[in-house]
GROMACS .gro file of C-alpha atoms in nm:
model
  309
    1MET     CA    1  -3.945  -0.004  -1.005
    2GLU     CA    2  -4.095   0.172  -0.728
    3ASN     CA    3  -4.074   0.519  -0.747
    4VAL     CA    4  -4.221   0.727  -0.462
    5THR     CA    5  -4.145   1.011  -0.229
    6ARG     CA    6  -3.852   0.892  -0.018
    7ASP     CA    7  -3.812   0.984   0.381
    8PRO     CA    8  -3.702   1.324   0.358
    9ASN     CA    9  -3.473   1.275   0.682
   10PRO     CA   10  -3.273   0.932   0.593
   11PRO     CA   11  -3.132   0.792   0.945
   12GLY     CA   12  -2.838   0.973   0.995
   13LEU     CA   13  -2.700   1.005   0.623
   14SER     CA   14  -2.376   1.231   0.701
   15GLY     CA   15  -2.117   1.300   0.948
   16LEU     CA   16  -1.847   1.050   0.974
   17TRP     CA   17  -1.929   0.690   0.993
   18LEU     CA   18  -1.675   0.424   1.092
   19PRO     CA   19  -1.652   0.108   0.862
   20LEU     CA   20  -1.574  -0.079   1.178
   21ILE     CA   21  -1.339  -0.308   1.236
   22THR     CA   22  -1.376  -0.697   1.325
   23PRO     CA   23  -1.132  -0.781   1.590
   24PHE     CA   24  -1.025  -1.125   1.615
   25LEU     CA   25  -0.834  -1.334   1.864
   26GLU     CA   26  -0.688  -1.668   1.833
   27GLY     CA   27  -0.895  -1.627   1.488
   28ALA     CA   28  -1.216  -1.643   1.665
   29LEU     CA   29  -1.426  -1.348   1.700
   30ASP     CA   30  -1.355  -1.138   1.975
   31GLU     CA   31  -1.630  -1.026   2.170
   32ALA     CA   32  -1.523  -0.854   2.433
   33SER     CA   33  -1.297  -0.645   2.173
   34ILE     CA   34  -1.622  -0.506   1.999
   35ARG     CA   35  -1.833  -0.408   2.243
   36ARG     CA   36  -1.511  -0.269   2.373
   37LEU     CA   37  -1.499  -0.076   2.017
   38VAL     CA   38  -1.856   0.061   2.014
   39ALA     CA   39  -1.814   0.128   2.360
   40HIS     CA   40  -1.552   0.351   2.248
   41TYR     CA   41  -1.719   0.495   1.999
   42LEU     CA   42  -2.026   0.571   2.104
   43GLU     CA   43  -1.772   0.833   2.315
   44GLU     CA   44  -1.671   0.983   1.983
   45PRO     CA   45  -1.834   1.194   1.734
   46VAL     CA   46  -1.958   0.873   1.485
   47ASP     CA   47  -2.250   0.904   1.311
   48GLY     CA   48  -2.262   0.528   1.250
   49LEU     CA   49  -2.124   0.235   1.211
   50ILE     CA   50  -2.121  -0.035   0.952
   51LEU     CA   51  -2.043  -0.359   1.002
   52ALA     CA   52  -1.854  -0.645   0.799
   53ALA     CA   53  -1.787  -0.451   0.516
   54THR     CA   54  -1.432  -0.441   0.339
   55THR     CA   55  -1.272  -0.270   0.637
   56GLY     CA   56  -1.448  -0.540   0.879
   57GLU     CA   57  -1.314  -0.818   0.660
   58GLY     CA   58  -1.638  -0.911   0.568
   59LEU     CA   59  -1.571  -1.154   0.291
   60THR     CA   60  -1.357  -1.378   0.518
   61LEU     CA   61  -1.645  -1.407   0.792
   62ASP     CA   62  -1.881  -1.678   0.785
   63ASP     CA   63  -2.303  -1.617   0.856
   64ALA     CA   64  -2.297  -1.657   1.171
   65GLU     CA   65  -1.983  -1.479   1.226
   66VAL     CA   66  -2.144  -1.150   1.053
   67GLU     CA   67  -2.514  -1.256   1.283
   68ARG     CA   68  -2.297  -1.277   1.602
   69LEU     CA   69  -2.126  -0.935   1.531
   70VAL     CA   70  -2.426  -0.753   1.448
   71ALA     CA   71  -2.624  -0.891   1.777
   72VAL     CA   72  -2.315  -0.797   1.976
   73SER     CA   73  -2.282  -0.480   1.879
   74ALA     CA   74  -2.613  -0.413   1.905
   75GLU     CA   75  -2.641  -0.446   2.219
   76ALA     CA   76  -2.321  -0.261   2.319
   77VAL     CA   77  -2.514   0.016   2.131
   78ALA     CA   78  -2.844  -0.069   2.396
   79GLU     CA   79  -2.680  -0.076   2.688
   80LYS     CA   80  -2.517   0.276   2.693
   81ARG     CA   81  -2.895   0.414   2.595
   82ARG     CA   82  -2.783   0.569   2.284
   83GLY     CA   83  -2.920   0.579   1.950
   84LEU     CA   84  -2.593   0.472   1.710
   85PRO     CA   85  -2.714   0.367   1.354
   86LEU     CA   86  -2.556  -0.018   1.308
   87TYR     CA   87  -2.590  -0.060   0.892
   88LEU     CA   88  -2.483  -0.401   0.726
   89GLY     CA   89  -2.277  -0.459   0.416
   90LEU     CA   90  -2.311  -0.666   0.221
   91SER     CA   91  -2.126  -0.769  -0.158
   92GLY     CA   92  -2.166  -1.043  -0.439
   93SER     CA   93  -2.253  -1.082  -0.763
   94ASP     CA   94  -2.585  -1.281  -0.756
   95THR     CA   95  -2.878  -1.136  -0.700
   96ARG     CA   96  -3.074  -1.403  -0.600
   97LYS     CA   97  -2.831  -1.496  -0.322
   98LEU     CA   98  -2.782  -1.098  -0.207
   99LEU     CA   99  -3.208  -1.119  -0.184
  100LYS     CA  100  -3.174  -1.407   0.054
  101ALA     CA  101  -2.960  -1.229   0.198
  102LEU     CA  102  -3.189  -0.942   0.244
  103ALA     CA  103  -3.437  -1.159   0.378
  104ARG     CA  104  -3.244  -1.340   0.625
  105THR     CA  105  -3.149  -1.042   0.810
  106ARG     CA  106  -3.475  -0.906   0.780
  107ASP     CA  107  -3.517  -0.885   1.079
  108TRP     CA  108  -3.146  -0.845   1.279
  109PRO     CA  109  -3.151  -0.530   1.460
  110ILE     CA  110  -2.952  -0.237   1.200
  111GLU     CA  111  -3.113   0.055   1.062
  112GLY     CA  112  -3.002  -0.021   0.700
  113TYR     CA  113  -2.735  -0.193   0.435
  114LEU     CA  114  -2.418  -0.086   0.218
  115ILE     CA  115  -2.423  -0.302  -0.123
  116ALA     CA  116  -2.100  -0.269  -0.312
  117CYS     CA  117  -2.148  -0.352  -0.685
  118PRO     CA  118  -2.131  -0.664  -0.771
  119TYR     CA  119  -1.739  -0.777  -0.838
  120TYR     CA  120  -1.526  -0.955  -1.170
  121SER     CA  121  -1.847  -1.027  -1.323
  122ARG     CA  122  -1.812  -0.658  -1.477
  123PRO     CA  123  -2.240  -0.671  -1.546
  124SER     CA  124  -2.344  -0.353  -1.789
  125GLN     CA  125  -2.527  -0.074  -1.669
  126ALA     CA  126  -2.869  -0.224  -1.755
  127GLY     CA  127  -2.727  -0.517  -1.524
  128LEU     CA  128  -2.591  -0.293  -1.230
  129PHE     CA  129  -3.005  -0.086  -1.241
  130GLN     CA  130  -3.201  -0.436  -1.227
  131HIS     CA  131  -2.902  -0.558  -1.007
  132PHE     CA  132  -3.014  -0.260  -0.737
  133ASP     CA  133  -3.338  -0.219  -0.812
  134ALA     CA  134  -3.416  -0.611  -0.727
  135LEU     CA  135  -3.237  -0.511  -0.403
  136ALA     CA  136  -3.396  -0.239  -0.364
  137GLU     CA  137  -3.765  -0.355  -0.382
  138GLY     CA  138  -3.652  -0.660  -0.165
  139SER     CA  139  -3.586  -0.472   0.130
  140ASP     CA  140  -3.795  -0.232   0.341
  141LYS     CA  141  -3.461  -0.114   0.513
  142PRO     CA  142  -3.296   0.226   0.321
  143ILE     CA  143  -2.990   0.075   0.088
  144VAL     CA  144  -2.617   0.300   0.035
  145ILE     CA  145  -2.450   0.176  -0.270
  146TYR     CA  146  -2.067   0.117  -0.271
  147ASN     CA  147  -1.950   0.247  -0.568
  148ILE     CA  148  -1.597   0.127  -0.595
  149PRO     CA  149  -1.489   0.046  -0.928
  150TYR     CA  150  -1.099  -0.016  -0.871
  151ARG     CA  151  -1.187  -0.349  -0.651
  152THR     CA  152  -1.527  -0.446  -0.823
  153GLY     CA  153  -1.435  -0.395  -1.194
  154VAL     CA  154  -1.731  -0.190  -1.281
  155ASN     CA  155  -1.778   0.141  -1.263
  156LEU     CA  156  -2.158   0.238  -1.122
  157GLU     CA  157  -2.205   0.535  -1.381
  158ASN     CA  158  -2.392   0.879  -1.288
  159GLU     CA  159  -2.704   0.800  -1.498
  160THR     CA  160  -2.767   0.455  -1.384
  161LEU     CA  161  -2.722   0.602  -1.044
  162LEU     CA  162  -2.985   0.909  -1.049
  163ARG     CA  163  -3.195   0.631  -1.184
  164LEU     CA  164  -3.150   0.425  -0.891
  165ALA     CA  165  -3.154   0.746  -0.660
  166GLU     CA  166  -3.510   0.756  -0.775
  167HIS     CA  167  -3.645   0.478  -0.526
  168ARG     CA  168  -3.747   0.560  -0.167
  169ASN     CA  169  -3.510   0.247  -0.057
  170ILE     CA  170  -3.190   0.385  -0.228
  171VAL     CA  171  -3.069   0.653   0.027
  172GLY     CA  172  -2.720   0.753  -0.044
  173LEU     CA  173  -2.415   0.646  -0.182
  174LYS     CA  174  -2.011   0.545  -0.086
  175ASP     CA  175  -1.814   0.714  -0.367
  176CYS     CA  176  -1.525   0.561  -0.456
  177CYS     CA  177  -1.540   0.601  -0.786
  178ALA     CA  178  -1.138   0.764  -0.823
  179ASP     CA  179  -1.301   1.007  -1.112
  180ALA     CA  180  -1.304   1.345  -0.958
  181ALA     CA  181  -1.578   1.507  -1.196
  182GLN     CA  182  -1.786   1.192  -1.247
  183SER     CA  183  -1.793   1.233  -0.827
  184PHE     CA  184  -1.862   1.613  -0.871
  185GLU     CA  185  -2.111   1.578  -1.096
  186LEU     CA  186  -2.281   1.329  -0.874
  187LEU     CA  187  -2.356   1.643  -0.663
  188ARG     CA  188  -2.407   1.898  -0.827
  189ASP     CA  189  -2.694   1.664  -1.007
  190ARG     CA  190  -2.816   1.490  -0.717
  191PRO     CA  191  -3.159   1.438  -0.622
  192ALA     CA  192  -3.316   1.639  -0.211
  193ASN     CA  193  -3.203   1.447   0.080
  194PHE     CA  194  -3.003   1.172  -0.142
  195ALA     CA  195  -2.696   1.133   0.074
  196VAL     CA  196  -2.340   1.079  -0.095
  197LEU     CA  197  -2.069   1.016   0.145
  198THR     CA  198  -1.727   0.974   0.004
  199GLY     CA  199  -1.510   0.649   0.077
  200GLU     CA  200  -1.157   0.805   0.020
  201ASP     CA  201  -1.043   0.864   0.300
  202ALA     CA  202  -0.737   1.082   0.153
  203LEU     CA  203  -0.995   1.331  -0.067
  204TYR     CA  204  -1.240   1.382   0.290
  205TYR     CA  205  -1.161   1.731   0.288
  206SER     CA  206  -1.228   1.831  -0.080
  207ALA     CA  207  -1.519   1.617  -0.123
  208LEU     CA  208  -1.627   1.758   0.184
  209VAL     CA  209  -1.595   2.087  -0.048
  210GLN     CA  210  -1.784   2.006  -0.298
  211GLY     CA  211  -2.060   1.917  -0.090
  212ALA     CA  212  -2.048   1.554   0.019
  213ASP     CA  213  -2.242   1.528   0.338
  214GLY     CA  214  -1.938   1.310   0.460
  215GLY     CA  215  -1.715   1.050   0.447
  216ILE     CA  216  -1.671   0.671   0.535
  217LEU     CA  217  -1.331   0.648   0.703
  218ALA     CA  218  -1.141   0.387   0.808
  219SER     CA  219  -0.888   0.623   0.879
  220GLY     CA  220  -1.127   0.741   1.115
  221HIS     CA  221  -1.111   0.462   1.367
  222VAL     CA  222  -0.798   0.670   1.449
  223MET     CA  223  -0.794   1.075   1.639
  224THR     CA  224  -1.178   1.027   1.569
  225ALA     CA  225  -1.266   1.379   1.692
  226ASP     CA  226  -1.004   1.588   1.506
  227PHE     CA  227  -1.202   1.386   1.122
  228ALA     CA  228  -1.559   1.448   1.250
  229GLY     CA  229  -1.387   1.865   1.348
  230ILE     CA  230  -1.284   1.916   1.012
  231ARG     CA  231  -1.647   1.899   0.897
  232THR     CA  232  -1.742   2.083   1.186
  233ARG     CA  233  -1.542   2.406   1.146
  234LEU     CA  234  -1.668   2.326   0.723
  235LEU     CA  235  -2.061   2.399   0.831
  236GLU     CA  236  -1.955   2.644   1.083
  237GLY     CA  237  -1.777   2.840   0.721
  238ASP     CA  238  -1.375   2.809   0.875
  239GLN     CA  239  -1.294   2.693   0.602
  240PRO     CA  240  -0.960   2.829   0.659
  241ALA     CA  241  -0.908   2.634   1.001
  242ALA     CA  242  -1.099   2.357   0.806
  243LEU     CA  243  -0.762   2.325   0.568
  244ARG     CA  244  -0.533   2.367   0.830
  245ASP     CA  245  -0.654   2.092   1.064
  246TRP     CA  246  -0.678   1.917   0.769
  247GLN     CA  247  -0.326   1.999   0.601
  248ARG     CA  248  -0.223   1.827   0.973
  249LEU     CA  249  -0.402   1.520   0.987
  250SER     CA  250  -0.361   1.457   0.582
  251PRO     CA  251  -0.033   1.242   0.650
  252ILE     CA  252  -0.278   0.988   0.893
  253PRO     CA  253  -0.461   0.840   0.582
  254ARG     CA  254  -0.130   0.802   0.383
  255LEU     CA  255   0.015   0.612   0.645
  256LEU     CA  256  -0.278   0.339   0.742
  257PHE     CA  257  -0.333   0.338   0.382
  258SER     CA  258   0.103   0.248   0.295
  259GLU     CA  259   0.003  -0.132   0.355
  260PRO     CA  260  -0.342  -0.347   0.254
  261SER     CA  261  -0.585  -0.202   0.504
  262PRO     CA  262  -0.734  -0.275   0.770
  263ALA     CA  263  -0.387  -0.387   0.911
  264ALA     CA  264  -0.271  -0.033   1.009
  265VAL     CA  265  -0.580   0.032   1.177
  266LYS     CA  266  -0.540  -0.246   1.380
  267TYR     CA  267  -0.231  -0.254   1.464
  268TRP     CA  268  -0.305   0.081   1.606
  269LEU     CA  269  -0.611   0.005   1.780
  270TRP     CA  270  -0.437  -0.266   1.930
  271ARG     CA  271  -0.122  -0.093   2.047
  272SER     CA  272  -0.421   0.200   2.202
  273GLY     CA  273  -0.568  -0.117   2.429
  274LEU     CA  274  -0.843  -0.088   2.274
  275ILE     CA  275  -0.876  -0.437   2.097
  276ALA     CA  276  -0.630  -0.783   2.236
  277SER     CA  277  -0.515  -0.865   1.908
  278PRO     CA  278  -0.384  -0.715   1.531
  279GLU     CA  279  -0.516  -1.016   1.423
  280VAL     CA  280  -0.623  -1.062   1.079
  281ARG     CA  281  -0.753  -1.332   0.803
  282LEU     CA  282  -0.545  -1.407   0.516
  283PRO     CA  283  -0.523  -1.360   0.226
  284MET     CA  284  -0.501  -1.053   0.410
  285THR     CA  285  -0.120  -1.022   0.634
  286PRO     CA  286  -0.043  -0.828   0.952
  287ALA     CA  287   0.120  -0.471   0.923
  288THR     CA  288   0.529  -0.529   0.857
  289GLU     CA  289   0.803  -0.429   1.104
  290ALA     CA  290   0.808  -0.103   0.946
  291LEU     CA  291   0.483   0.012   0.901
  292ALA     CA  292   0.419  -0.059   1.289
  293GLN     CA  293   0.744   0.119   1.346
  294GLN     CA  294   0.606   0.406   1.228
  295ILE     CA  295   0.260   0.373   1.399
  296ASP     CA  296   0.390   0.368   1.753
  297ARG     CA  297   0.577   0.699   1.620
  298GLU     CA  298   0.326   0.780   1.586
  299ILE     CA  299   0.104   0.762   1.810
  300ALA     CA  300   0.351   0.857   2.091
  301GLN     CA  301   0.368   1.217   1.896
  302SER     CA  302   0.030   1.207   1.910
  303VAL     CA  303  -0.046   1.129   2.316
  304PRO     CA  304   0.042   1.458   2.471
  305SER     CA  305  -0.261   1.613   2.244
  306GLY     CA  306  -0.505   1.369   2.281
  307LEU     CA  307  -0.557   1.255   2.000
  308ILE     CA  308  -0.503   0.893   2.036
  309PRO     CA  309  -0.811   0.703   2.024
   0.00000   0.00000   0.00000
């Protein structure tokens, strides 16, 4: 494993990141909605976008669609002449295939990768270490590891992660380990300049209080400034105000994850006029009528306070 000094400032790995939804229209990529979304979030306090990840229904996209999604998103960023880092979500259980994906995307207009632990195969900690070490050696872009054992079936333990964090290309973690002790101990023991961003929307406030650098939050698609504002208040030292804001905001993640994501987020964005359709791809299904009505009520209540996206 290459063990050298890491860039002291990995580009933008803090704050509020969005795992951007992928809009569809009549079964195809909706490029107009992609451009509209990216342009919208360029005007919001968002620190980065992750494309084709779980919320982006990446497993339902073919290679050509992923390439087009990245190209259109990068063009939309360039048109606004504002910097916003784009990371690409990757996942898989075959290290060789992922190395080929890294090679294929090497020259794409992305700053780095979010790579999930191998799913279904349940490798040992030694296997996880060798997997991510090989990927880091095979990329000249930074890698954020995504640990989400309740989806993949395997937990990347802190001891293994801290060994991987010695690699200059492994710069952070999206933490969804669902183990409060493991998350706390990682935040305590991580090396300098290794970013930890929570991926548990409902635990955003508590993760920030314990020292997380930010969050990669599907819920941040809506009420974006309010989610970003929680961290801003904490950084300013105003924890009571941050807690009050979080108490008001915390029902939103529960609502948006009350059915499999990203159906609820897509429905909200559609009703807000940001995307042309709330379509999802099977095996995901659209928001139920009951959930749609709940979201409509939430949007109606949010309009007077300017909280709608």
